[in-house]
CSV table of C-alpha atoms in Angstrom, one decimal:
chain,number,residue,atom,x,y,z
A,992,UNK,CA,-31.3,185.7,18.4
A,993,UNK,CA,-33.7,188.6,17.3
A,994,UNK,CA,-30.1,190.8,16.7
A,995,UNK,CA,-28.7,188.9,14.5
A,996,UNK,CA,-31.1,187.9,12.6
A,997,UNK,CA,-32.0,191.4,11.8
A,998,UNK,CA,-28.1,191.7,11.4
A,999,UNK,CA,-28.0,189.2,8.9
A,1000,UNK,CA,-31.1,190.7,7.2
A,1001,UNK,CA,-29.3,194.0,6.8
A,1002,UNK,CA,-25.5,193.9,6.1
A,1003,UNK,CA,-25.1,197.1,4.7
A,1004,UNK,CA,-26.0,197.9,7.9
A,1005,UNK,CA,-24.0,195.9,9.6
A,1006,UNK,CA,-21.4,196.8,7.6
A,1007,UNK,CA,-21.6,200.1,8.4
A,1008,UNK,CA,-22.3,200.4,11.9
A,1009,UNK,CA,-19.2,198.1,12.0
A,1010,UNK,CA,-16.6,201.4,10.1
A,1011,UNK,CA,-18.5,203.7,12.8
A,1012,UNK,CA,-17.5,201.6,15.4
A,1013,UNK,CA,-13.8,201.8,13.8
A,1014,UNK,CA,-14.0,205.7,13.5
A,1015,UNK,CA,-14.6,205.7,16.1
A,1016,UNK,CA,-12.0,203.9,18.5
A,1017,UNK,CA,-8.7,206.4,19.1
A,1018,UNK,CA,-6.3,203.6,17.7
A,1019,UNK,CA,-6.0,202.2,14.1
A,1020,UNK,CA,-6.9,199.3,12.7
A,1021,UNK,CA,-6.0,197.2,9.1
A,1022,UNK,CA,-6.3,194.1,8.1
A,1023,UNK,CA,-4.6,192.2,5.3
A,1024,UNK,CA,-4.4,188.8,3.1
A,1025,UNK,CA,-2.0,186.6,3.2
A,1026,UNK,CA,0.3,188.4,1.1
A,1027,UNK,CA,-0.3,191.2,3.2
A,1028,UNK,CA,-1.9,193.3,0.2
A,1029,UNK,CA,-4.1,195.2,2.1
A,1030,UNK,CA,-8.1,194.4,2.7
A,1031,UNK,CA,-9.3,197.8,4.1
A,1032,UNK,CA,-9.3,200.3,7.1
A,1033,UNK,CA,-9.8,202.9,8.9
A,1034,UNK,CA,-10.3,205.9,9.1
A,1035,UNK,CA,-7.5,207.1,11.3
A,1036,UNK,CA,-4.5,204.4,9.1
A,1037,UNK,CA,-5.8,206.0,6.1
A,1038,UNK,CA,-4.8,209.7,7.3
A,1039,UNK,CA,-1.1,208.1,8.7
A,1040,UNK,CA,-1.1,206.5,4.6
A,1041,UNK,CA,-1.8,210.0,3.0
A,1042,UNK,CA,-4.9,208.8,2.0
A,1043,UNK,CA,-8.2,210.0,1.9
A,1044,UNK,CA,-10.8,207.0,2.5
A,1045,UNK,CA,-9.9,203.6,3.7
A,1046,UNK,CA,-10.9,202.8,-0.1
A,1047,UNK,CA,-8.3,204.4,-1.5
A,1048,UNK,CA,-6.0,201.5,0.1
A,1049,UNK,CA,-8.1,198.2,-1.0
A,1050,UNK,CA,-4.9,195.6,-2.4
A,1051,UNK,CA,-2.5,197.9,-2.3
A,1052,UNK,CA,0.4,197.0,0.1
A,1053,UNK,CA,3.5,198.0,2.5
A,1054,UNK,CA,5.4,199.3,-0.2
A,1055,UNK,CA,3.4,201.7,-1.9
A,1056,UNK,CA,2.5,203.0,1.8
A,1057,UNK,CA,5.2,206.1,2.4
A,1058,UNK,CA,6.9,203.7,4.8
A,1059,UNK,CA,10.1,203.6,4.8
A,1060,UNK,CA,11.3,200.8,2.8
A,1061,UNK,CA,12.9,198.7,5.6
A,1062,UNK,CA,9.4,199.8,7.8
A,1063,UNK,CA,7.9,197.7,5.1
A,1064,UNK,CA,10.6,194.8,5.1
A,1065,UNK,CA,9.6,194.6,9.2
A,1066,UNK,CA,5.8,195.0,8.6
A,1067,UNK,CA,5.5,192.5,5.9
A,1068,UNK,CA,8.3,189.8,7.9
A,1069,UNK,CA,5.9,190.4,11.2
A,1070,UNK,CA,2.6,189.3,9.4
A,1071,UNK,CA,4.3,186.8,7.8
A,1072,UNK,CA,5.4,185.1,11.3
A,1073,UNK,CA,2.3,185.9,12.8
A,1074,UNK,CA,0.2,184.2,9.7
A,1075,UNK,CA,2.7,181.1,9.6
A,1076,UNK,CA,2.9,180.5,14.0
A,1077,UNK,CA,-1.7,181.2,14.2
A,1078,UNK,CA,-0.8,183.1,17.4
A,1079,UNK,CA,-1.1,186.7,17.5
A,1080,UNK,CA,2.2,189.1,18.7
A,1081,UNK,CA,0.5,192.6,20.8
A,1082,UNK,CA,2.7,195.0,21.6
A,1083,UNK,CA,5.5,195.5,19.7
A,1084,UNK,CA,7.6,198.6,19.2
A,1085,UNK,CA,7.6,199.9,15.5
A,1086,UNK,CA,9.3,202.9,13.7
A,1087,UNK,CA,6.8,204.4,11.1
A,1088,UNK,CA,7.7,207.9,8.0
A,1089,UNK,CA,3.9,208.9,8.2
A,1090,UNK,CA,3.4,210.4,4.8
A,1091,UNK,CA,3.0,214.7,6.3
A,1092,UNK,CA,6.7,213.5,6.9
A,1093,UNK,CA,6.1,212.7,11.0
A,1094,UNK,CA,8.8,209.9,12.3
A,1095,UNK,CA,6.4,207.8,14.5
A,1096,UNK,CA,6.6,204.5,16.9
A,1097,UNK,CA,3.4,202.5,17.0
A,1098,UNK,CA,2.8,199.9,19.7
A,1099,UNK,CA,0.8,197.2,17.4
A,1100,UNK,CA,-0.6,194.3,17.6
A,1101,UNK,CA,-1.6,191.5,15.0
A,1102,UNK,CA,-3.5,189.2,15.3
A,1103,UNK,CA,-4.0,186.5,12.4
A,1104,UNK,CA,-7.3,186.1,10.5
A,1105,UNK,CA,-9.5,182.2,10.0
A,1106,UNK,CA,-12.4,181.9,8.0
A,1107,UNK,CA,-14.6,179.3,8.6
A,1108,UNK,CA,-12.6,177.0,9.4
A,1109,UNK,CA,-10.0,178.2,11.3
A,1110,UNK,CA,-7.4,178.3,8.3
A,1111,UNK,CA,-5.2,181.6,8.3
A,1112,UNK,CA,-6.7,184.3,5.5
A,1113,UNK,CA,-5.1,187.6,7.1
A,1114,UNK,CA,-4.2,189.3,9.4
A,1115,UNK,CA,-5.8,191.7,11.7
A,1116,UNK,CA,-3.5,194.5,13.0
A,1117,UNK,CA,-4.3,197.5,15.6
A,1118,UNK,CA,-1.9,199.9,16.8
A,1119,UNK,CA,-1.5,203.5,18.6
A,1120,UNK,CA,1.1,205.9,18.1
A,1121,UNK,CA,3.7,206.2,21.8
A,1122,UNK,CA,5.8,208.9,19.7
A,1123,UNK,CA,5.1,211.5,23.2
A,1124,UNK,CA,5.0,207.8,25.6
A,1125,UNK,CA,8.4,207.0,23.8
A,1126,UNK,CA,10.3,210.9,23.1
A,1127,UNK,CA,9.4,210.9,27.1
A,1128,UNK,CA,11.4,207.7,27.5
A,1129,UNK,CA,13.7,208.7,25.7
A,1130,UNK,CA,14.2,212.6,27.7
A,1131,UNK,CA,13.7,210.2,30.9
A,1132,UNK,CA,16.6,207.3,29.9
A,1133,UNK,CA,18.9,210.2,28.0
A,1134,UNK,CA,18.3,212.1,32.4
A,1135,UNK,CA,19.8,209.3,33.3
A,1136,UNK,CA,22.3,208.2,31.5
A,1137,UNK,CA,22.8,211.7,32.2
A,1138,UNK,CA,22.9,210.9,35.8
A,1139,UNK,CA,25.1,208.2,35.9
A,1140,UNK,CA,27.6,209.9,33.3
A,1141,UNK,CA,27.7,212.6,36.0
A,1142,UNK,CA,28.1,209.8,38.9
A,1143,UNK,CA,30.9,208.1,36.8
A,1144,UNK,CA,32.7,211.7,36.6
A,1145,UNK,CA,32.2,213.0,39.6
A,1146,UNK,CA,33.6,208.9,41.4
A,1147,UNK,CA,36.2,209.4,39.0
A,1148,UNK,CA,37.5,212.5,40.3
A,1149,UNK,CA,36.7,211.3,43.4
A,1150,UNK,CA,38.8,208.6,43.3
A,1151,UNK,CA,41.7,210.5,41.2
A,1152,UNK,CA,42.0,212.9,44.1
A,1153,UNK,CA,42.1,210.8,46.4
A,1154,UNK,CA,45.1,209.0,44.6
A,1155,UNK,CA,46.4,211.8,44.6
A,1156,UNK,CA,46.1,212.2,48.3
A,1157,UNK,CA,47.8,209.3,49.3
A,1158,UNK,CA,50.0,209.2,47.2
A,1159,UNK,CA,50.9,213.4,48.2
A,1160,UNK,CA,50.6,212.3,51.9
A,1161,UNK,CA,52.8,208.8,50.8
A,1162,UNK,CA,55.6,210.8,49.3
A,1163,UNK,CA,55.6,213.0,51.8
A,1164,UNK,CA,55.8,210.1,54.6
A,1165,UNK,CA,58.7,208.8,52.7
A,1166,UNK,CA,60.7,212.6,52.4
A,1167,UNK,CA,60.2,213.1,56.2
A,1168,UNK,CA,62.4,210.2,56.1
A,1169,UNK,CA,64.7,210.6,53.7
A,1170,UNK,CA,65.0,213.8,55.4
A,1171,UNK,CA,65.3,212.5,58.8
A,1172,UNK,CA,67.6,209.7,57.4
A,1173,UNK,CA,70.4,212.2,56.2
A,1174,UNK,CA,70.3,214.3,59.1
A,1175,UNK,CA,70.7,211.8,61.3
A,1176,UNK,CA,73.5,210.7,58.7
A,1177,UNK,CA,75.3,213.9,58.8
A,1178,UNK,CA,74.6,215.1,62.9
A,1179,UNK,CA,76.7,210.8,63.4
A,1180,UNK,CA,79.4,212.1,60.6
A,1181,UNK,CA,79.2,216.1,62.4
A,1182,UNK,CA,79.5,214.0,65.3
A,1183,UNK,CA,82.7,212.1,64.9
A,1184,UNK,CA,84.2,215.1,62.9
A,1185,UNK,CA,83.6,217.4,66.5
A,1186,UNK,CA,84.6,214.1,68.7
A,1187,UNK,CA,88.4,214.0,66.6
A,1188,UNK,CA,88.6,217.9,66.1
A,1189,UNK,CA,87.5,218.9,70.0
A,1190,UNK,CA,90.1,216.8,71.9
A,1191,UNK,CA,93.1,217.7,70.6
A,1192,UNK,CA,96.5,217.4,72.6
A,1193,UNK,CA,98.5,219.6,72.3
A,1194,UNK,CA,101.8,218.9,74.1
A,1195,UNK,CA,102.8,222.4,75.2
A,1196,UNK,CA,106.9,221.5,76.8
A,1197,UNK,CA,108.6,218.4,77.8
A,1198,UNK,CA,105.5,216.0,80.5
A,1199,UNK,CA,103.4,219.6,79.9
A,1200,UNK,CA,99.9,218.6,78.1
A,1201,UNK,CA,97.4,221.0,77.1
A,1202,UNK,CA,93.6,219.6,76.3
A,1203,UNK,CA,91.2,223.0,75.6
A,1204,UNK,CA,88.4,221.5,75.6
A,1205,UNK,CA,84.8,223.9,73.5
A,1206,UNK,CA,82.0,223.3,73.1
A,1207,UNK,CA,79.3,220.8,75.0
A,1208,UNK,CA,80.5,217.9,77.0
A,1209,UNK,CA,78.1,214.9,76.4
A,1210,UNK,CA,79.9,210.9,77.5
A,1211,UNK,CA,80.5,210.7,73.9
A,1212,UNK,CA,83.1,212.9,73.8
A,1213,UNK,CA,84.0,212.1,77.3
A,1214,UNK,CA,85.5,209.2,76.5
A,1215,UNK,CA,86.9,210.7,74.0
A,1216,UNK,CA,88.8,213.2,76.0
A,1217,UNK,CA,90.1,210.3,78.5
A,1218,UNK,CA,90.9,208.5,75.3
A,1219,UNK,CA,93.3,211.3,74.4
A,1220,UNK,CA,94.6,212.0,77.3
A,1221,UNK,CA,95.3,209.1,78.5
A,1222,UNK,CA,97.5,208.6,74.4
A,1223,UNK,CA,99.1,211.7,75.2
A,1224,UNK,CA,100.1,210.6,78.6
A,1225,UNK,CA,101.8,207.7,77.6
A,1226,UNK,CA,103.1,209.2,74.1
A,1227,UNK,CA,104.3,212.1,75.4
A,1228,UNK,CA,105.8,211.0,78.9
A,1229,UNK,CA,103.1,213.4,80.6
A,1230,UNK,CA,103.7,214.6,84.6
A,1231,UNK,CA,101.0,217.3,84.0
A,1232,UNK,CA,97.8,217.5,82.2
A,1233,UNK,CA,96.2,220.5,81.5
A,1234,UNK,CA,92.5,220.5,80.9
A,1235,UNK,CA,91.3,223.4,80.0
A,1236,UNK,CA,87.1,224.5,80.1
A,1237,UNK,CA,87.1,227.6,78.8
A,1238,UNK,CA,85.3,227.1,76.4
A,1239,UNK,CA,82.8,224.3,77.8
A,1240,UNK,CA,79.1,226.7,78.3
A,1241,UNK,CA,78.6,224.4,81.6
A,1242,UNK,CA,79.4,222.2,84.0
A,1243,UNK,CA,77.0,220.1,85.5
A,1244,UNK,CA,76.6,216.5,87.8
A,1245,UNK,CA,77.1,214.4,84.2
A,1246,UNK,CA,80.9,216.9,83.2
A,1247,UNK,CA,82.2,217.2,86.0
A,1248,UNK,CA,80.9,212.9,87.0
A,1249,UNK,CA,83.3,212.8,83.4
A,1250,UNK,CA,85.9,215.0,84.3
A,1251,UNK,CA,86.3,213.3,87.5
A,1252,UNK,CA,87.1,209.8,85.8
A,1253,UNK,CA,89.1,211.7,83.6
A,1254,UNK,CA,91.4,213.1,86.2
A,1255,UNK,CA,91.2,209.7,88.3
A,1256,UNK,CA,92.4,207.7,85.3
A,1257,UNK,CA,95.2,209.7,84.1
A,1258,UNK,CA,96.0,209.9,88.6
A,1259,UNK,CA,96.6,206.3,88.1
A,1260,UNK,CA,99.3,206.6,84.9
A,1261,UNK,CA,101.0,208.9,87.4
A,1262,UNK,CA,99.6,212.5,85.7
A,1263,UNK,CA,98.9,215.4,87.5
A,1264,UNK,CA,95.5,217.0,86.5
A,1265,UNK,CA,95.0,220.6,86.7
A,1266,UNK,CA,91.8,223.0,85.2
A,1267,UNK,CA,91.6,225.6,84.1
A,1268,UNK,CA,89.7,228.0,82.3
A,1269,UNK,CA,85.9,227.9,85.1
A,1270,UNK,CA,84.5,231.0,84.8
A,1271,UNK,CA,82.1,232.5,87.7
A,1272,UNK,CA,79.4,231.5,86.6
A,1273,UNK,CA,80.2,228.0,86.8
A,1274,UNK,CA,82.1,228.1,89.5
A,1275,UNK,CA,78.8,229.6,91.0
A,1276,UNK,CA,76.9,227.0,89.6
A,1277,UNK,CA,79.8,223.8,90.3
A,1278,UNK,CA,78.9,225.2,94.6
A,1279,UNK,CA,75.2,225.2,94.3
A,1280,UNK,CA,75.5,222.4,92.5
A,1281,UNK,CA,77.2,220.4,95.5
A,1282,UNK,CA,79.8,219.4,93.1
A,1283,UNK,CA,82.6,218.2,95.0
A,1284,UNK,CA,86.4,219.2,93.6
A,1285,UNK,CA,88.4,219.5,96.4
A,1286,UNK,CA,90.8,217.0,96.0
A,1287,UNK,CA,90.7,218.5,92.2
A,1288,UNK,CA,94.2,221.3,91.6
A,1289,UNK,CA,91.2,223.7,90.2
A,1290,UNK,CA,92.7,227.4,88.6
A,1291,UNK,CA,91.3,230.4,87.5
A,1292,UNK,CA,93.2,230.7,84.0
A,1293,UNK,CA,95.4,229.1,81.2
A,1294,UNK,CA,98.3,231.3,82.1
A,1295,UNK,CA,99.0,230.5,85.9
A,1296,UNK,CA,97.8,226.5,85.2
A,1297,UNK,CA,101.1,227.2,82.8
A,1298,UNK,CA,103.5,227.8,85.2
A,1299,UNK,CA,101.6,226.1,88.1
A,1300,UNK,CA,102.4,223.0,85.5
A,1301,UNK,CA,105.9,224.2,84.9
A,1302,UNK,CA,107.0,225.2,87.9
A,1303,UNK,CA,105.8,221.8,89.5
A,1304,UNK,CA,107.8,219.9,86.4
A,1305,UNK,CA,111.1,221.9,88.5
A,1306,UNK,CA,111.1,224.7,84.7
A,1307,UNK,CA,110.4,228.2,85.4
A,1308,UNK,CA,110.0,230.9,83.4
A,1309,UNK,CA,112.9,233.6,83.2
A,1310,UNK,CA,112.5,236.7,81.6
A,1311,UNK,CA,116.2,237.0,79.8
A,1312,UNK,CA,118.6,240.0,81.0
A,1313,UNK,CA,119.2,242.1,77.8
B,839,UNK,CA,69.5,217.2,75.6
B,840,UNK,CA,72.4,219.8,74.0
B,841,UNK,CA,68.7,221.9,72.7
B,842,UNK,CA,67.6,222.2,76.0
B,843,UNK,CA,69.6,223.1,77.4
B,844,UNK,CA,71.1,225.7,74.4
B,845,UNK,CA,67.0,227.1,74.3
B,846,UNK,CA,67.4,227.0,77.8
B,847,UNK,CA,70.4,229.8,77.7
B,848,UNK,CA,68.6,231.2,74.8
B,849,UNK,CA,65.7,232.6,76.8
B,850,UNK,CA,66.9,233.0,80.1
B,851,UNK,CA,69.8,235.6,78.7
B,852,UNK,CA,66.8,236.5,76.1
B,853,UNK,CA,64.7,238.0,78.8
B,854,UNK,CA,68.3,239.7,81.0
B,855,UNK,CA,68.9,237.4,83.0
B,856,UNK,CA,72.9,238.0,85.2
B,857,UNK,CA,75.1,235.0,83.4
B,858,UNK,CA,75.3,233.2,86.4
B,859,UNK,CA,71.5,233.4,86.6
B,860,UNK,CA,71.2,232.0,83.1
B,861,UNK,CA,74.2,229.7,83.4
B,862,UNK,CA,71.8,228.1,86.6
B,863,UNK,CA,68.3,227.4,84.5
B,864,UNK,CA,70.5,225.8,81.4
B,865,UNK,CA,72.1,223.7,83.7
B,866,UNK,CA,68.8,222.3,86.1
B,867,UNK,CA,67.2,221.9,82.7
B,868,UNK,CA,71.3,219.8,81.8
B,869,UNK,CA,70.4,217.7,85.2
B,870,UNK,CA,66.4,217.4,84.1
B,871,UNK,CA,67.1,215.9,81.0
B,872,UNK,CA,70.4,213.9,81.9
B,873,UNK,CA,67.5,212.2,85.0
B,874,UNK,CA,65.1,212.0,81.5
B,875,UNK,CA,66.8,210.1,78.9
B,876,UNK,CA,69.0,207.6,82.3
B,877,UNK,CA,66.0,206.6,83.5
B,878,UNK,CA,63.4,207.1,81.7
B,879,UNK,CA,64.3,206.8,78.0
B,880,UNK,CA,62.1,210.0,77.0
B,881,UNK,CA,59.7,212.6,78.4
B,882,UNK,CA,59.2,216.3,77.6
B,883,UNK,CA,60.9,219.0,79.0
B,884,UNK,CA,58.4,222.2,79.0
B,885,UNK,CA,60.1,226.2,79.4
B,886,UNK,CA,57.8,229.0,80.2
B,887,UNK,CA,57.6,232.5,80.9
B,888,UNK,CA,56.3,233.5,84.6
B,889,UNK,CA,56.0,237.7,85.7
B,890,UNK,CA,54.3,236.5,89.1
B,891,UNK,CA,55.4,237.2,91.5
B,892,UNK,CA,59.0,237.9,89.6
B,893,UNK,CA,59.9,237.6,86.7
B,894,UNK,CA,61.2,233.9,85.6
B,895,UNK,CA,61.2,230.9,83.9
B,896,UNK,CA,59.3,227.3,85.3
B,897,UNK,CA,61.2,224.7,83.6
B,898,UNK,CA,58.6,221.1,84.1
B,899,UNK,CA,60.6,218.4,83.1
B,900,UNK,CA,57.7,215.1,82.3
B,901,UNK,CA,58.5,211.6,81.7
B,902,UNK,CA,56.4,208.2,82.3
B,903,UNK,CA,59.3,206.2,83.8
B,904,UNK,CA,59.8,204.4,86.6
B,905,UNK,CA,59.1,207.1,88.9
B,906,UNK,CA,60.6,208.0,91.5
B,907,UNK,CA,59.7,205.1,95.2
B,908,UNK,CA,61.8,207.7,97.8
B,909,UNK,CA,61.9,211.2,96.9
B,910,UNK,CA,62.4,212.0,100.5
B,911,UNK,CA,65.7,209.9,100.4
B,912,UNK,CA,66.7,211.5,97.2
B,913,UNK,CA,66.2,215.0,98.2
B,914,UNK,CA,67.9,214.0,101.8
B,915,UNK,CA,70.7,214.3,99.8
B,916,UNK,CA,72.3,210.7,101.0
B,917,UNK,CA,71.3,208.5,97.7
B,918,UNK,CA,74.2,207.8,95.0
B,919,UNK,CA,73.0,207.0,91.4
B,920,UNK,CA,74.4,205.3,89.0
B,921,UNK,CA,75.6,207.7,87.0
B,922,UNK,CA,78.6,208.6,90.2
B,923,UNK,CA,77.6,211.9,91.3
B,924,UNK,CA,73.8,211.4,92.9
B,925,UNK,CA,73.8,215.7,92.2
B,926,UNK,CA,70.9,216.1,89.9
B,927,UNK,CA,67.9,217.2,92.0
B,928,UNK,CA,69.9,217.5,95.2
B,929,UNK,CA,71.8,219.8,93.0
B,930,UNK,CA,69.1,221.0,90.4
B,931,UNK,CA,66.5,221.9,93.8
B,932,UNK,CA,70.0,223.9,94.8
B,933,UNK,CA,70.3,226.2,91.7
B,934,UNK,CA,66.9,227.8,91.6
B,935,UNK,CA,63.7,229.7,93.7
B,936,UNK,CA,61.3,226.9,93.8
B,937,UNK,CA,61.4,223.3,93.1
B,938,UNK,CA,58.7,220.8,93.1
B,939,UNK,CA,58.5,217.4,92.5
B,940,UNK,CA,55.5,214.8,91.7
B,941,UNK,CA,56.4,211.0,91.9
B,942,UNK,CA,55.8,207.3,92.7
B,943,UNK,CA,56.3,203.9,91.2
B,944,UNK,CA,54.9,203.5,88.0
B,945,UNK,CA,53.2,206.9,87.1
B,946,UNK,CA,56.5,208.4,86.4
B,947,UNK,CA,58.7,212.1,87.7
B,948,UNK,CA,57.0,215.4,86.7
B,949,UNK,CA,59.5,218.3,88.1
B,950,UNK,CA,59.1,222.1,88.7
B,951,UNK,CA,61.5,223.9,88.7
B,952,UNK,CA,61.7,228.5,89.0
B,953,UNK,CA,63.8,230.6,88.8
B,954,UNK,CA,63.3,234.0,88.8
B,955,UNK,CA,65.4,237.5,87.7
B,956,UNK,CA,67.3,239.0,90.4
B,957,UNK,CA,67.5,236.6,93.3
B,958,UNK,CA,70.3,234.4,95.0
C-alpha cells in the first residue's frame, strides 16, 4: 500500500519506470486507441517503424508506417476483431515490411485495453521477430518436401522399373509360348510330310514291291509303313515285298517289333517279305539285342533281294545275247 | 527320343568309337528312352564321357515312374512286355560292358550303362 501510495504520489517516476521496463524487454510493444491510432510504443517498435523515439509515433496510424498496405489492412482488421470481441489473440503470425527494407515475420499478441468501467478503449500489442525461426522452418519444410519429392520420384521410378520388368517377363513368356507353339506346328507339319514322303511303294515288276525306308522308324511311321505295304499289296497284287532298311540308322527292339508286325500282316495278305540292306553294325546290334528274325528272310542288299524276289515269282533275269 | 539317340551317336562318333559300337550305344539310348516313354511318361537320359579304366560313354536313364517290381525276372529274359519284344532291358544289358539297374515299386527306375571303347 505504501508503495502504491508513493507511486501515485509521483506519476512522473511511474512513467519513467514503465518506459524503462518496456525498453528492457526483448519484445516490441505498442498500444492504440479504438480507431487504431498509435498512442505509444517502446523504442524497439519505434525503430522498426523507422522512428528514433516513441513520441514521434503518437497519433499516427498503420498506413503512415513503412509496412505494406495489405499488411496494414490485416493489422487493422485484427485490432477491430479483438476490440469488438473483447478477447485477446495470441501468436498471430504476420508478415511485416520494416523501415530498413527488411521483410520480416512477427509473432504478435493483441490484448484489449479497458477503462475503469470495463469498456474497451483500445488494444495493447506485443510481438517478437520470428523471421529466423520462420526461415528455419521454411528451410526444414523445403528439405522435407525435397525428400518427399525424392522418395516419390524414386518410388515411381521403381514402380516404372518393376512394371517394365513385369511387362518384359510377360512378353518373354508369351513369345516363348508362341515360339513353342510354332515349333510344334512345324514339327507336326514335317511329320505329316515325312510320313507321306518316307513310305513310298515302288512296284518294280509284276508282283514285286520295293519300299525303301530312310530315317528313324517310330511307332507313328511304323503305322504308315504297314498301311502303305498293305494297300500296295492289294493294288499291285504283289507276291513279294522288299523292305529296304539301308537308310535306317539303327534297329532297336521297337523298330524290329514294328517291322515284324508289318511282315506278319503282309503274310496274311499273301505276300512274302524280304528285309534288305542290313548293315554290319545293325546286324551285330540285332544279334546282341537278342532279336529273333529267324523266320524272316533277310538279304544284304537290294540287288540280291531283287534277284531272289524275281526268282520266287517265276522270273529270271537273262542277259540278251547280241 | 530321336534327339537322344542322335546325340548319343554323335558323341560316340566324336570320341572315335567304331561304327558298330556307336550304333550299339545309340540303340541302348533308344531302348532306355523307349522304356521311359512307355512306362514312366517322362524322365532324363544323361550321357557322360568316362576316362577310367578306359575311354567310354556312360548312359544314365532316370525316371520317377512306377518302377520294376521284379528286376531279376526281367533280367532272366523270360519276361514278355506289352510292347512285344521284351528285349529293352535284357538286350541293352548285352549291348554294353557295364549295366546296373536300381528300381522298385514306387521309387522309379535308374539304369546306368557304360560302354568302353574297343571292347566286344
